[in-house]
Amino acid sequence: MARRRNGRRSGFGIGRVLGYGVAGIGGVLVLAAGAFAVNLAVSKPTLEGSLPLKGLTAPVAITRDAGGVPTLEGASRADLARALGFLHAQERYFQMDLIRRSASGELSGLLGPIGPVLEIDRARRIHRLRHRAEQVVTNLPADQKAMIAAYTDGVNQGLAGLTGRPFEYSLLFASPRPWVAEDTILAAYAMYLDLQDEDALTDRIRAQNLQRLGPEMMDFLYPRGTPLDAAIDGSVIPEPALPSAIPMQGRKAALVDPDPGPTIGSNAWGVGGALTASGAALVADDMHLGIAVPGTWYRARLRITAGPEAMDATGVTLPGTPALVAGSNGKVAWGYTNSYIDTADAVILDPVPGTPGRYQTPDGPKDLIRTTEKICPAWGDCQDLVVEESIWGPVVETLPDGTKIAVRWTAHEADGINLTGLLGLERADSVDAAIAIAHAARQPQQNLVVGDTAGNIAWTIIGSVPARFGMDGSLPASWADGTRGWNGMLPPDQVPTIRNPDHHRIWTANARIVGGEAYARLGDGGYDMGGRQGQIRDGLFARDRFTPADMLSIQLDDRALVLSFWQEQMLAALNARQGDARLASLTGPVRDWGARAAVDSVGYRLVRAFRLAFSQKLYSAYLGLDGTPPRNRTTAQQEGPLRRLLTEKPEALVPPGYKDWEALIDAALAEVADQVDKAEGVSAFTWGARNVAEVRHPLTRILPPVGWLTDPPEQGLPGDSMMPRVQGPGFGASQRFAVSPGREGEGYFHMPGSQSGHPLSPYYLTGHQDWAEGKPTPFLPGAARWVLTLQPGA
């Protein structure tokens, strides 16, 4: 899972969205300060004693360790769901509220009529996810519906049990509204939105670029893979041929985004029992998301000691949902990375001549269904938004010529969400059982890495995979004549799966996993460049035996292997320009760069800046599109064409506006020199000065002085996007763990931010510095520090 590149949201966009509120509510902050102080003191969760909780069938014992990590022990899974809802509400309700509102397009109802917030609400309302969530709840199996009902009841009792409303609401002059069942589905939809291309924008941009570049140049600049690919099946996608010339029609100056940014998705891998001392599999996982306080996840251990529902599962939960997301249950351990398979297609709607609002379908002309969504911001008037929907999905764009584009997205399916995967993996007893559960699950499509006590390991896709026909889904297309479209979802036996490879290793890092027909079935939703995945693979093949400590060393690997090529190229360019006084101070740091994304490295930052400057200038010159950012983008696969062009320097492909390739290199070096000047000299141009972990509570963006109470100190951290230790400002590993099922006591766990959302909690920010420093801390909760018993209430 993690910020989505190319402008995709990070961590549900919560921090950024609240940042937009500064102008809108800044004038009332002085008045809010008093209410904030009062609420802060009285809104802390209850940690000890005994409380009634209506609906329980038996007491639930909750023991928290020194870090606030709870162990919940009860008699049934429904009781645990009710108790977990109670804890989530007491510790994280404001976070839960933002998550549901971000998915449903109701943020302005809390934050007010702030322009950018209203824009986000309008974009989300197109998908009508609250309406869809209501339908999903209605259609869920009875046991899952009951689980959500128990959780929802626990949430509302936990919220009501606070002496004061969660302190954030006092600053917003608001009161929290109760949780309802569909809000849990909205929390799952929020993950869909964070991880996927809900508007099929990638397909639409690809079509735009194809029109401008032509197929030969398009294939070269936007390849499907590179020599850095590290698929588990060993497959290789051949590099496209160098184009013979540059298309010149319709060219205008355009600025592309030079840095696709961190990839939402994560690292996950596993080794089989043949490579561990215990004979059990060993699974490692770190999911990359926006980093804030509190964190994305809420840690928990769920235990039922007797009876048919007996279980003992430890891991992370998502506040707003009643189940573990990733962890270990004593028999199976599992983790995720974002799969980047293709889950959304752009559908061109063929109009019916002379009848606006009608479009062609395989069953004849149909009317677009128009629905009015009301967006009602706090302190503002309601606004109407008309949403048009086709049989394939909502209209997401109308082109200048009037052509409408709809989107078909797996999240829109009537069964696009269920709890089969989350609840099922909690009690799966083998890799085979976990795979069967994954293929019945309906949730954001992820790479699932799973291992069991018998030493088995596997990879597959969890969630549904579209069964396309007549197309590969990479470009917008008309589905009107019935020769193209989706034939439902792939049956389980057609979803690619890799079990127990001969080398006993599985690895994923958002890049392509399989090739050939399996790749064609999954599609390409924007796979990451394979450098990070290859570095993980090579780390796994560097050893024949593994312990959790070995997994941590790979997770913390900040070696800049991908950038080594660029260091060599930059150093050669600097050596050839020794007469340039502005560049003279760069040569030494680049030569002695250390080959790591280290906090004190000047050379690493210089090399990275050179690569980005070269890429931006090259793609801007080639694309020259009519239009403006952010639709003019580079690609995560740009490393392949960039290396070939810089190495071969084909005369026929010198970018427009440059005399030759050396002129482009001159321009890139000059931009780096400009950046150094702005940083007040090369000695100040360290990676740590740029890669500062901005781990903030959302309130800090509205009331900066609150930061002294809520936020950890800013610090430069090692790591970057093209290595296993993914780290950026406000972005990185939302958790790290490695664990063998049945040997959880030997595993470790990291989480940034805070288990609690309340800054006066006795364990606020506990564990954050361990995450920052990569210091291993136990996977299991520690000794009981606080004990709370929830009793069946009247």
mmCIF file of N, CA and C in Angstrom, residues 195-289:
data_model
loop_
_atom_site.group_PDB
_atom_site.id
_atom_site.type_symbol
_atom_site.label_atom_id
_atom_site.label_comp_id
_atom_site.label_asym_id
_atom_site.label_seq_id
_atom_site.Cartn_x
_atom_site.Cartn_y
_atom_site.Cartn_z
ATOM 1 N N LEU A 195 -5.145 4.415 -3.178
ATOM 2 C CA LEU A 195 -4.232 3.473 -3.819
ATOM 3 C C LEU A 195 -4.443 3.329 -5.319
ATOM 4 N N GLN A 196 -5.564 3.800 -5.842
ATOM 5 C CA GLN A 196 -5.895 3.485 -7.232
ATOM 6 C C GLN A 196 -6.247 4.733 -8.036
ATOM 7 N N ASP A 197 -6.364 4.533 -9.319
ATOM 8 C CA ASP A 197 -6.656 5.579 -10.292
ATOM 9 C C ASP A 197 -8.154 5.564 -10.567
ATOM 10 N N GLU A 198 -8.920 6.177 -9.663
ATOM 11 C CA GLU A 198 -10.370 6.027 -9.698
ATOM 12 C C GLU A 198 -11.019 6.656 -10.925
ATOM 13 N N ASP A 199 -10.349 7.589 -11.566
ATOM 14 C CA ASP A 199 -10.907 8.257 -12.744
ATOM 15 C C ASP A 199 -10.270 7.783 -14.045
ATOM 16 N N ALA A 200 -9.476 6.714 -13.995
ATOM 17 C CA ALA A 200 -8.758 6.227 -15.185
ATOM 18 C C ALA A 200 -7.966 7.347 -15.841
ATOM 19 N N LEU A 201 -7.394 8.218 -15.019
ATOM 20 C CA LEU A 201 -6.636 9.350 -15.545
ATOM 21 C C LEU A 201 -5.389 8.892 -16.291
ATOM 22 N N THR A 202 -4.774 7.813 -15.821
ATOM 23 C CA THR A 202 -3.587 7.301 -16.508
ATOM 24 C C THR A 202 -3.909 6.943 -17.952
ATOM 25 N N ASP A 203 -5.040 6.283 -18.170
ATOM 26 C CA ASP A 203 -5.445 5.921 -19.532
ATOM 27 C C ASP A 203 -5.670 7.168 -20.384
ATOM 28 N N ARG A 204 -6.289 8.169 -19.806
ATOM 29 C CA ARG A 204 -6.610 9.373 -20.564
ATOM 30 C C ARG A 204 -5.352 10.177 -20.901
ATOM 31 N N ILE A 205 -4.416 10.225 -19.977
ATOM 32 C CA ILE A 205 -3.149 10.905 -20.266
ATOM 33 C C ILE A 205 -2.367 10.138 -21.320
ATOM 34 N N ARG A 206 -2.413 8.820 -21.231
ATOM 35 C CA ARG A 206 -1.710 8.003 -22.230
ATOM 36 C C ARG A 206 -2.259 8.285 -23.632
ATOM 37 N N ALA A 207 -3.560 8.423 -23.739
ATOM 38 C CA ALA A 207 -4.158 8.729 -25.042
ATOM 39 C C ALA A 207 -3.732 10.106 -25.533
ATOM 40 N N GLN A 208 -3.704 11.058 -24.624
ATOM 41 C CA GLN A 208 -3.274 12.409 -24.990
ATOM 42 C C GLN A 208 -1.834 12.401 -25.495
ATOM 43 N N ASN A 209 -0.965 11.711 -24.787
ATOM 44 C CA ASN A 209 0.440 11.673 -25.188
ATOM 45 C C ASN A 209 0.642 10.887 -26.482
ATOM 46 N N LEU A 210 -0.146 9.832 -26.664
ATOM 47 C CA LEU A 210 -0.051 9.064 -27.904
ATOM 48 C C LEU A 210 -0.414 9.928 -29.106
ATOM 49 N N GLN A 211 -1.430 10.744 -28.953
ATOM 50 C CA GLN A 211 -1.847 11.620 -30.049
ATOM 51 C C GLN A 211 -0.737 12.596 -30.413
ATOM 52 N N ARG A 212 -0.022 13.093 -29.424
ATOM 53 C CA ARG A 212 1.024 14.075 -29.675
ATOM 54 C C ARG A 212 2.325 13.438 -30.166
ATOM 55 N N LEU A 213 2.660 12.279 -29.606
ATOM 56 C CA LEU A 213 3.972 11.681 -29.860
ATOM 57 C C LEU A 213 3.986 10.683 -31.001
ATOM 58 N N GLY A 214 2.851 10.065 -31.268
ATOM 59 C CA GLY A 214 2.838 8.962 -32.218
ATOM 60 C C GLY A 214 3.253 7.673 -31.539
ATOM 61 N N PRO A 215 2.911 6.524 -32.116
ATOM 62 C CA PRO A 215 3.133 5.242 -31.434
ATOM 63 C C PRO A 215 4.603 4.918 -31.190
ATOM 64 N N GLU A 216 5.491 5.253 -32.128
ATOM 65 C CA GLU A 216 6.896 4.877 -31.969
ATOM 66 C C GLU A 216 7.534 5.620 -30.798
ATOM 67 N N MET A 217 7.344 6.922 -30.745
ATOM 68 C CA MET A 217 7.922 7.723 -29.663
ATOM 69 C C MET A 217 7.220 7.430 -28.341
ATOM 70 N N MET A 218 5.924 7.193 -28.389
ATOM 71 C CA MET A 218 5.173 6.873 -27.181
ATOM 72 C C MET A 218 5.673 5.576 -26.563
ATOM 73 N N ASP A 219 5.841 4.553 -27.364
ATOM 74 C CA ASP A 219 6.320 3.272 -26.844
ATOM 75 C C ASP A 219 7.695 3.414 -26.210
ATOM 76 N N PHE A 220 8.517 4.276 -26.789
ATOM 77 C CA PHE A 220 9.871 4.428 -26.263
ATOM 78 C C PHE A 220 9.884 5.214 -24.955
ATOM 79 N N LEU A 221 9.188 6.342 -24.909
ATOM 80 C CA LEU A 221 9.215 7.195 -23.718
ATOM 81 C C LEU A 221 8.373 6.642 -22.578
ATOM 82 N N TYR A 222 7.389 5.820 -22.893
ATOM 83 C CA TYR A 222 6.497 5.249 -21.884
ATOM 84 C C TYR A 222 6.504 3.726 -22.000
ATOM 85 N N PRO A 223 7.638 3.099 -21.722
ATOM 86 C CA PRO A 223 7.747 1.648 -21.904
ATOM 87 C C PRO A 223 6.971 0.898 -20.831
ATOM 88 N N ARG A 224 6.707 -0.365 -21.101
ATOM 89 C CA ARG A 224 6.019 -1.228 -20.140
ATOM 90 C C ARG A 224 6.970 -1.769 -19.074
ATOM 91 N N GLY A 225 8.256 -1.720 -19.347
ATOM 92 C CA GLY A 225 9.231 -2.210 -18.389
ATOM 93 C C GLY A 225 10.612 -1.725 -18.764
ATOM 94 N N THR A 226 11.595 -2.072 -17.946
ATOM 95 C CA THR A 226 12.984 -1.686 -18.182
ATOM 96 C C THR A 226 13.877 -2.865 -17.816
ATOM 97 N N PRO A 227 15.165 -2.784 -18.137
ATOM 98 C CA PRO A 227 16.085 -3.846 -17.711
ATOM 99 C C PRO A 227 16.197 -3.986 -16.198
ATOM 100 N N LEU A 228 15.682 -3.021 -15.449
ATOM 101 C CA LEU A 228 15.720 -3.103 -13.995
ATOM 102 C C LEU A 228 14.582 -3.943 -13.426
ATOM 103 N N ASP A 229 13.658 -4.398 -14.255
ATOM 104 C CA ASP A 229 12.546 -5.210 -13.768
ATOM 105 C C ASP A 229 13.058 -6.414 -12.987
ATOM 106 N N ALA A 230 12.287 -6.807 -11.980
ATOM 107 C CA ALA A 230 12.681 -7.928 -11.127
ATOM 108 C C ALA A 230 11.460 -8.780 -10.823
ATOM 109 N N ALA A 231 10.784 -9.250 -11.872
ATOM 110 C CA ALA A 231 9.602 -10.090 -11.703
ATOM 111 C C ALA A 231 9.979 -11.405 -11.031
ATOM 112 N N ILE A 232 9.086 -11.928 -10.205
ATOM 113 C CA ILE A 232 9.367 -13.191 -9.523
ATOM 114 C C ILE A 232 9.527 -14.323 -10.525
ATOM 115 N N ASP A 233 8.756 -14.286 -11.607
ATOM 116 C CA ASP A 233 8.839 -15.376 -12.590
ATOM 117 C C ASP A 233 10.004 -15.208 -13.564
ATOM 118 N N GLY A 234 10.814 -14.176 -13.369
ATOM 119 C CA GLY A 234 11.978 -13.974 -14.219
ATOM 120 C C GLY A 234 11.689 -13.413 -15.590
ATOM 121 N N SER A 235 10.448 -13.068 -15.866
ATOM 122 C CA SER A 235 10.083 -12.578 -17.193
ATOM 123 C C SER A 235 10.693 -11.203 -17.462
ATOM 124 N N VAL A 236 10.942 -10.942 -18.731
ATOM 125 C CA VAL A 236 11.537 -9.686 -19.177
ATOM 126 C C VAL A 236 10.687 -9.125 -20.311
ATOM 127 N N ILE A 237 10.405 -7.839 -20.251
ATOM 128 C CA ILE A 237 9.722 -7.157 -21.345
ATOM 129 C C ILE A 237 10.785 -6.490 -22.206
ATOM 130 N N PRO A 238 10.899 -6.861 -23.478
ATOM 131 C CA PRO A 238 11.950 -6.281 -24.331
ATOM 132 C C PRO A 238 11.837 -4.760 -24.406
ATOM 133 N N GLU A 239 12.983 -4.105 -24.443
ATOM 134 C CA GLU A 239 12.982 -2.658 -24.596
ATOM 135 C C GLU A 239 12.518 -2.278 -26.001
ATOM 136 N N PRO A 240 11.744 -1.216 -26.126
ATOM 137 C CA PRO A 240 11.332 -0.773 -27.465
ATOM 138 C C PRO A 240 12.518 -0.211 -28.239
ATOM 139 N N ALA A 241 12.392 -0.204 -29.537
ATOM 140 C CA ALA A 241 13.450 0.334 -30.390
ATOM 141 C C ALA A 241 13.530 1.849 -30.254
ATOM 142 N N LEU A 242 14.728 2.385 -30.495
ATOM 143 C CA LEU A 242 14.876 3.832 -30.545
ATOM 144 C C LEU A 242 14.053 4.385 -31.700
ATOM 145 N N PRO A 243 13.285 5.441 -31.477
ATOM 146 C CA PRO A 243 12.531 6.042 -32.582
ATOM 147 C C PRO A 243 13.479 6.594 -33.644
ATOM 148 N N SER A 244 12.980 6.667 -34.840
ATOM 149 C CA SER A 244 13.795 7.182 -35.940
ATOM 150 C C SER A 244 13.795 8.699 -36.002
ATOM 151 N N ALA A 245 12.769 9.324 -35.431
ATOM 152 C CA ALA A 245 12.667 10.785 -35.470
ATOM 153 C C ALA A 245 11.683 11.236 -34.409
ATOM 154 N N ILE A 246 11.653 12.544 -34.178
ATOM 155 C CA ILE A 246 10.756 13.133 -33.188
ATOM 156 C C ILE A 246 9.568 13.758 -33.904
ATOM 157 N N PRO A 247 8.334 13.365 -33.572
ATOM 158 C CA PRO A 247 7.174 14.047 -34.161
ATOM 159 C C PRO A 247 7.181 15.521 -33.758
ATOM 160 N N MET A 248 6.905 16.396 -34.681
ATOM 161 C CA MET A 248 7.017 17.827 -34.399
ATOM 162 C C MET A 248 5.688 18.571 -34.477
ATOM 163 N N GLN A 249 4.604 17.880 -34.759
ATOM 164 C CA GLN A 249 3.362 18.592 -34.968
ATOM 165 C C GLN A 249 2.786 19.095 -33.651
ATOM 166 N N GLY A 250 2.112 20.250 -33.741
ATOM 167 C CA GLY A 250 1.353 20.769 -32.615
ATOM 168 C C GLY A 250 2.181 21.021 -31.380
ATOM 169 N N ARG A 251 3.450 21.406 -31.524
ATOM 170 C CA ARG A 251 4.323 21.475 -30.359
ATOM 171 C C ARG A 251 4.219 22.846 -29.691
ATOM 172 N N LYS A 252 4.128 22.820 -28.388
ATOM 173 C CA LYS A 252 4.163 24.020 -27.569
ATOM 174 C C LYS A 252 5.023 23.732 -26.357
ATOM 175 N N ALA A 253 5.461 24.785 -25.694
ATOM 176 C CA ALA A 253 6.227 24.572 -24.463
ATOM 177 C C ALA A 253 5.306 23.984 -23.408
ATOM 178 N N ALA A 254 5.828 23.024 -22.682
ATOM 179 C CA ALA A 254 5.062 22.415 -21.597
ATOM 180 C C ALA A 254 6.026 21.984 -20.518
ATOM 181 N N LEU A 255 5.571 22.042 -19.291
ATOM 182 C CA LEU A 255 6.405 21.620 -18.168
ATOM 183 C C LEU A 255 5.827 20.345 -17.592
ATOM 184 N N VAL A 256 6.617 19.293 -17.586
ATOM 185 C CA VAL A 256 6.148 18.048 -17.006
ATOM 186 C C VAL A 256 6.610 17.963 -15.572
ATOM 187 N N ASP A 257 5.919 17.155 -14.807
ATOM 188 C CA ASP A 257 6.344 16.847 -13.447
ATOM 189 C C ASP A 257 7.577 15.963 -13.545
ATOM 190 N N PRO A 258 8.740 16.423 -13.091
ATOM 191 C CA PRO A 258 9.951 15.638 -13.292
ATOM 192 C C PRO A 258 10.063 14.461 -12.354
ATOM 193 N N ASP A 259 9.336 14.498 -11.273
ATOM 194 C CA ASP A 259 9.492 13.463 -10.257
ATOM 195 C C ASP A 259 8.137 12.828 -10.006
ATOM 196 N N PRO A 260 7.902 11.599 -10.480
ATOM 197 C CA PRO A 260 6.616 10.963 -10.223
ATOM 198 C C PRO A 260 6.296 10.862 -8.746
ATOM 199 N N GLY A 261 7.310 10.977 -7.886
ATOM 200 C CA GLY A 261 7.078 10.958 -6.456
ATOM 201 C C GLY A 261 7.042 9.564 -5.900
ATOM 202 N N PRO A 262 6.955 9.472 -4.578
ATOM 203 C CA PRO A 262 6.921 8.155 -3.963
ATOM 204 C C PRO A 262 5.708 7.367 -4.422
ATOM 205 N N THR A 263 5.872 6.095 -4.461
ATOM 206 C CA THR A 263 4.819 5.216 -4.949
ATOM 207 C C THR A 263 4.037 4.642 -3.779
ATOM 208 N N ILE A 264 2.722 4.830 -3.820
ATOM 209 C CA ILE A 264 1.879 4.189 -2.841
ATOM 210 C C ILE A 264 1.985 2.691 -3.066
ATOM 211 N N GLY A 265 2.444 1.971 -2.112
ATOM 212 C CA GLY A 265 2.451 0.554 -2.377
ATOM 213 C C GLY A 265 3.219 -0.308 -1.430
ATOM 214 N N SER A 266 4.478 0.013 -1.096
ATOM 215 C CA SER A 266 5.162 -0.703 -0.052
ATOM 216 C C SER A 266 6.113 -1.789 -0.507
ATOM 217 N N ASN A 267 6.743 -2.406 0.486
ATOM 218 C CA ASN A 267 7.598 -3.573 0.298
ATOM 219 C C ASN A 267 7.005 -4.734 1.081
ATOM 220 N N ALA A 268 7.019 -5.907 0.500
ATOM 221 C CA ALA A 268 6.644 -7.116 1.239
ATOM 222 C C ALA A 268 7.361 -8.287 0.609
ATOM 223 N N TRP A 269 7.853 -9.171 1.444
ATOM 224 C CA TRP A 269 8.524 -10.360 0.939
ATOM 225 C C TRP A 269 8.452 -11.459 1.981
ATOM 226 N N GLY A 270 8.801 -12.639 1.563
ATOM 227 C CA GLY A 270 8.807 -13.769 2.481
ATOM 228 C C GLY A 270 9.804 -14.806 2.034
ATOM 229 N N VAL A 271 10.288 -15.584 2.991
ATOM 230 C CA VAL A 271 11.158 -16.718 2.680
ATOM 231 C C VAL A 271 10.522 -17.969 3.269
ATOM 232 N N GLY A 272 10.726 -19.083 2.577
ATOM 233 C CA GLY A 272 10.150 -20.342 3.005
ATOM 234 C C GLY A 272 10.898 -20.964 4.172
ATOM 235 N N GLY A 273 10.284 -21.987 4.743
ATOM 236 C CA GLY A 273 10.852 -22.639 5.913
ATOM 237 C C GLY A 273 12.202 -23.282 5.679
ATOM 238 N N ALA A 274 12.540 -23.582 4.425
ATOM 239 C CA ALA A 274 13.857 -24.154 4.131
ATOM 240 C C ALA A 274 14.982 -23.182 4.442
ATOM 241 N N LEU A 275 14.658 -21.897 4.614
ATOM 242 C CA LEU A 275 15.682 -20.881 4.846
ATOM 243 C C LEU A 275 15.633 -20.304 6.254
ATOM 244 N N THR A 276 14.840 -20.902 7.157
ATOM 245 C CA THR A 276 14.779 -20.435 8.540
ATOM 246 C C THR A 276 15.107 -21.572 9.493
ATOM 247 N N ALA A 277 15.572 -21.226 10.672
ATOM 248 C CA ALA A 277 15.946 -22.243 11.652
ATOM 249 C C ALA A 277 14.738 -23.003 12.162
ATOM 250 N N SER A 278 13.585 -22.338 12.247
ATOM 251 C CA SER A 278 12.391 -22.965 12.810
ATOM 252 C C SER A 278 11.649 -23.832 11.808
ATOM 253 N N GLY A 279 11.881 -23.641 10.532
ATOM 254 C CA GLY A 279 11.112 -24.331 9.501
ATOM 255 C C GLY A 279 9.824 -23.631 9.139
ATOM 256 N N ALA A 280 9.487 -22.554 9.858
ATOM 257 C CA ALA A 280 8.316 -21.745 9.515
ATOM 258 C C ALA A 280 8.722 -20.660 8.528
ATOM 259 N N ALA A 281 7.776 -20.194 7.755
ATOM 260 C CA ALA A 281 8.040 -19.078 6.852
ATOM 261 C C ALA A 281 8.327 -17.821 7.661
ATOM 262 N N LEU A 282 8.967 -16.856 7.028
ATOM 263 C CA LEU A 282 9.262 -15.566 7.639
ATOM 264 C C LEU A 282 8.808 -14.484 6.665
ATOM 265 N N VAL A 283 7.908 -13.607 7.123
ATOM 266 C CA VAL A 283 7.285 -12.589 6.274
ATOM 267 C C VAL A 283 7.663 -11.205 6.784
ATOM 268 N N ALA A 284 8.041 -10.322 5.872
ATOM 269 C CA ALA A 284 8.346 -8.925 6.198
ATOM 270 C C ALA A 284 7.436 -8.016 5.392
ATOM 271 N N ASP A 285 7.053 -6.892 5.990
ATOM 272 C CA ASP A 285 6.127 -5.979 5.319
ATOM 273 C C ASP A 285 6.343 -4.569 5.834
ATOM 274 N N ASP A 286 6.418 -3.601 4.924
ATOM 275 C CA ASP A 286 6.340 -2.183 5.300
ATOM 276 C C ASP A 286 5.541 -1.455 4.239
ATOM 277 N N MET A 287 4.395 -0.920 4.662
ATOM 278 C CA MET A 287 3.443 -0.279 3.756
ATOM 279 C C MET A 287 3.703 1.227 3.740
ATOM 280 N N HIS A 288 3.882 1.792 2.555
ATOM 281 C CA HIS A 288 4.295 3.184 2.406
ATOM 282 C C HIS A 288 3.082 4.079 2.201
ATOM 283 N N LEU A 289 2.889 4.986 3.139
ATOM 284 C CA LEU A 289 1.761 5.906 3.105
ATOM 285 C C LEU A 289 2.203 7.251 3.651
#
